[in-house]
Amino acid sequence: MNRPLTCASIVCLLLSPMIALGQGVLVVVNPNEAVRLPRPVPMPRRPIHVVPPPSSSYKIEQLQMQARLIDQVAQVQVSQSFVNTGSRPLEVSFVFPLPYDGAIDRLTLLVDGKELPGKLLGADEARKAYEEIVRKNRDPALLQWIGTGMFKTSVFPVPPGQKRTVSLRYSQLCRKQEGLTDFLFPLSTAQYTSKPVEEVDLRVSIESQNEIKNLYSPSHKIDIQRADDHHATVTCKLRDEVPDADFRLFYDVGKGKVSTRVLSYRPDGDDEGYFLLLASPKIKPSGDKPPQKTVVFVVDRSGSMSGKKIQQVRGALAFVLDNLHEGDLFNIVAYDSEVESFRPELQRFNRKTRQAAHAFVEGLYAGGSTNIDAAMQTALGQLHDSDRPTYVIFLTDGLPTAGETNEMKIVQNAQQANGVRARLFAFGVGYDVNSRLLDRLARAAFGQSQYVRPDEDIEAAVSQLYRRIQSPVMTDVQIEFNMDRQSDASRSPVSRVYPKGTFDLFAGEQLVVVGRYKQAGAAKVVVRGSVDGKQQKFDFPAELVKKSRDETNAFVEKLWAVRRIGEILDELDLNGKNQELIEELVKLSTRHGILTPYTSFFADENTGLHDTAANLRRTNQRLGAMKQSSGYGGFAQRAYKGSLQQAATPNAPAPTMMGGMGGMPASASASAGPMPADRTGLSLQVAPELEAGQRTVRTVGNRAFYQRKGQWIDATLTEKQLDKPTPVKQFSSEYFALIDRHGRALSQYLVFDEPVIVNLDGKAYLFEP
């Protein structure tokens, strides 16, 4: 399946040369000089292959895209500003490829407000033009354009230091698969710029006569605003970044209480496939009132919570109280060495109880020890109604120091007291918490744990969680796959599904489920759960592909791998070492280029990719760091593990926090402040490796490549395949003949300047200068 050229893809075309479809780039037109595309940070080059910096260069300063989607038609306006960063004038031509005939309509291109004439080239004619540019500039980045048509403008000048703004306006018919409209914007083209892009603003407005259901981006974190059931706005903003992934957005429309869509990917017909399930609830309660729920807040008021912490906790409690609904049941349990409740039993929320609860919150002060066990038993002991959604928000900043202090006994007592399957959301504040205890409590109580750094706002973290869970619409949800022709009725056709077990659906939430399947074909997805205390069932059709024709849905495999690694780490953390799981961790990390703190040694160019024994031994040693249940290292490891388990996109969270042992995204860790003195030896060890990984490990398409001895190696190759690779001279006739024969299945992996060994139909090919 060809990728559609979306508004986004065309915008990226403006400034980036290395994109599959719908991308534009500025090509310097100088018959006497070969000018390569600019790179933001030159990769370290081996003496055997030195690539001189381009004599002419430009940077992307700003990229803005606005799209309006009605049904499958996208009306797009793109504006991209670039600056000549060289010392001499640039004579450039702007080109961008077309994804397929009829995709683009009414295309207008402006340079600084003046329309520029251009020419549409068919695929065959465009191939010759692409090959000519690639040969002349000796730049393999352009290879991803080969295989598509092209729009090419006339030449226009850009004086030194001057800026040109290129604008596109066009209409496009988006692709549709499995009921989902697929909108693509190839942002990764913007990685070809001399400096990071200062500002990237993407805005997609969707209108539909039917209700808009699922909205999901597998590539970027997006903000979603829904004005009503028929209008939605999706935005994405990046600042001072080099985009490394194309922007992609899926959405669907329809009627009904729940919308479920399934995408599948199976690169090898002899192996199990991967599926992604999107579910978006639109379940209205039987009356005008929202579903009634129970919320119990268990808050630490020990001496370590004094000062700013207890002030923020008061603010968090006030927020929850102000956002409860009439008819909700609630209570507040505050603890230090002693336990005190707002009321001896659950209270029905109304104006009177709200005012009294606010007064109780204002009277909270910090002092004393930490009796977690008694606090949990007090809170859970008040819960008796299993028909309504029940949530316990538990917050602590320390270790259990009073009452029962044994970790396993505390968890066991909480399980016994939880007779209504209440979901526990645990917040660990600061580095002194027993993070493993919180993970155990959350897992035993069907919930999640979250970690708040000392410099973060407790109120903001708790408020964000409560906004998500304040309107449960379907609880204890279970998902089943029933095949039309099921080979073994006694076994489920799907396995290793994440998130595991039952879960709740909340209003406005986009549920993302991934898993594996063995049997292909038509299926029925059954969603069961409780709505307003009554069991309901919904079913939806799905198709699990027998073998994928291309990598359009390859992100599904990567997302599954990210979550699977998170689950493996959780199993190893809470249940102890398991050699089979450690072997799977090493295999997945290597295959997908997911460098965890325990496998970051793969960034070292001297590490053998196929030295299984040595790599398992090193991983085993590093996993010993999980014994640390508290302190900086314990906090960081559990935060990182949780970020993998809850990942919504296949872009695995980097363990960049705290010198390589944390769980926050890079954007968050940048403001983490000074490192505490008790960093673990492991964090100090992996930090330089993770930094090196930015240079020695790259993901292209759905494959990871590792730099070894001056060349890049495809991680899908076996040691035997690497023994005698078939050599191919870069930019030779044979080189382009292979690209012509295999198309994007090969060309996307030839974007390296250094030699690269690629797995092509089970055979190793060495492409070298």
PDB file of C-alpha atoms in Angstrom, residues 135 726-742 746 750 763 765-767:
ATOM      1  CA  ARG A 135      24.288  10.792  -8.340  1.00  0.00           C
ATOM      2  CA  THR A 726      27.181  -9.333  -1.252  1.00  0.00           C
ATOM      3  CA  PRO A 727      29.048  -6.076  -1.974  1.00  0.00           C
ATOM      4  CA  VAL A 728      27.336  -3.316  -3.960  1.00  0.00           C
ATOM      5  CA  LYS A 729      29.049  -0.055  -4.928  1.00  0.00           C
ATOM      6  CA  GLN A 730      27.139   3.027  -3.770  1.00  0.00           C
ATOM      7  CA  PHE A 731      25.543   4.996  -6.659  1.00  0.00           C
ATOM      8  CA  SER A 732      26.552   2.336  -9.205  1.00  0.00           C
ATOM      9  CA  SER A 733      24.275   0.949 -11.921  1.00  0.00           C
ATOM     10  CA  GLU A 734      23.766  -2.200  -9.815  1.00  0.00           C
ATOM     11  CA  TYR A 735      22.909   0.000  -6.817  1.00  0.00           C
ATOM     12  CA  PHE A 736      20.097   1.783  -8.654  1.00  0.00           C
ATOM     13  CA  ALA A 737      18.960  -1.442 -10.322  1.00  0.00           C
ATOM     14  CA  LEU A 738      18.347  -3.008  -6.902  1.00  0.00           C
ATOM     15  CA  ILE A 739      16.434   0.079  -5.804  1.00  0.00           C
ATOM     16  CA  ASP A 740      14.385  -0.056  -8.995  1.00  0.00           C
ATOM     17  CA  ARG A 741      13.579  -3.725  -8.359  1.00  0.00           C
ATOM     18  CA  HIS A 742      12.718  -3.490  -4.652  1.00  0.00           C
ATOM     19  CA  LEU A 746      15.155  -1.302   0.146  1.00  0.00           C
ATOM     20  CA  LEU A 750      20.190   3.206   2.229  1.00  0.00           C
ATOM     21  CA  LYS A 763      20.364 -12.155   2.186  1.00  0.00           C
ATOM     22  CA  TYR A 765      23.990  -6.830   0.987  1.00  0.00           C
ATOM     23  CA  LEU A 766      26.897  -4.513   1.778  1.00  0.00           C
ATOM     24  CA  PHE A 767      26.385  -1.080   0.219  1.00  0.00           C
TER      25      PHE A 767
END
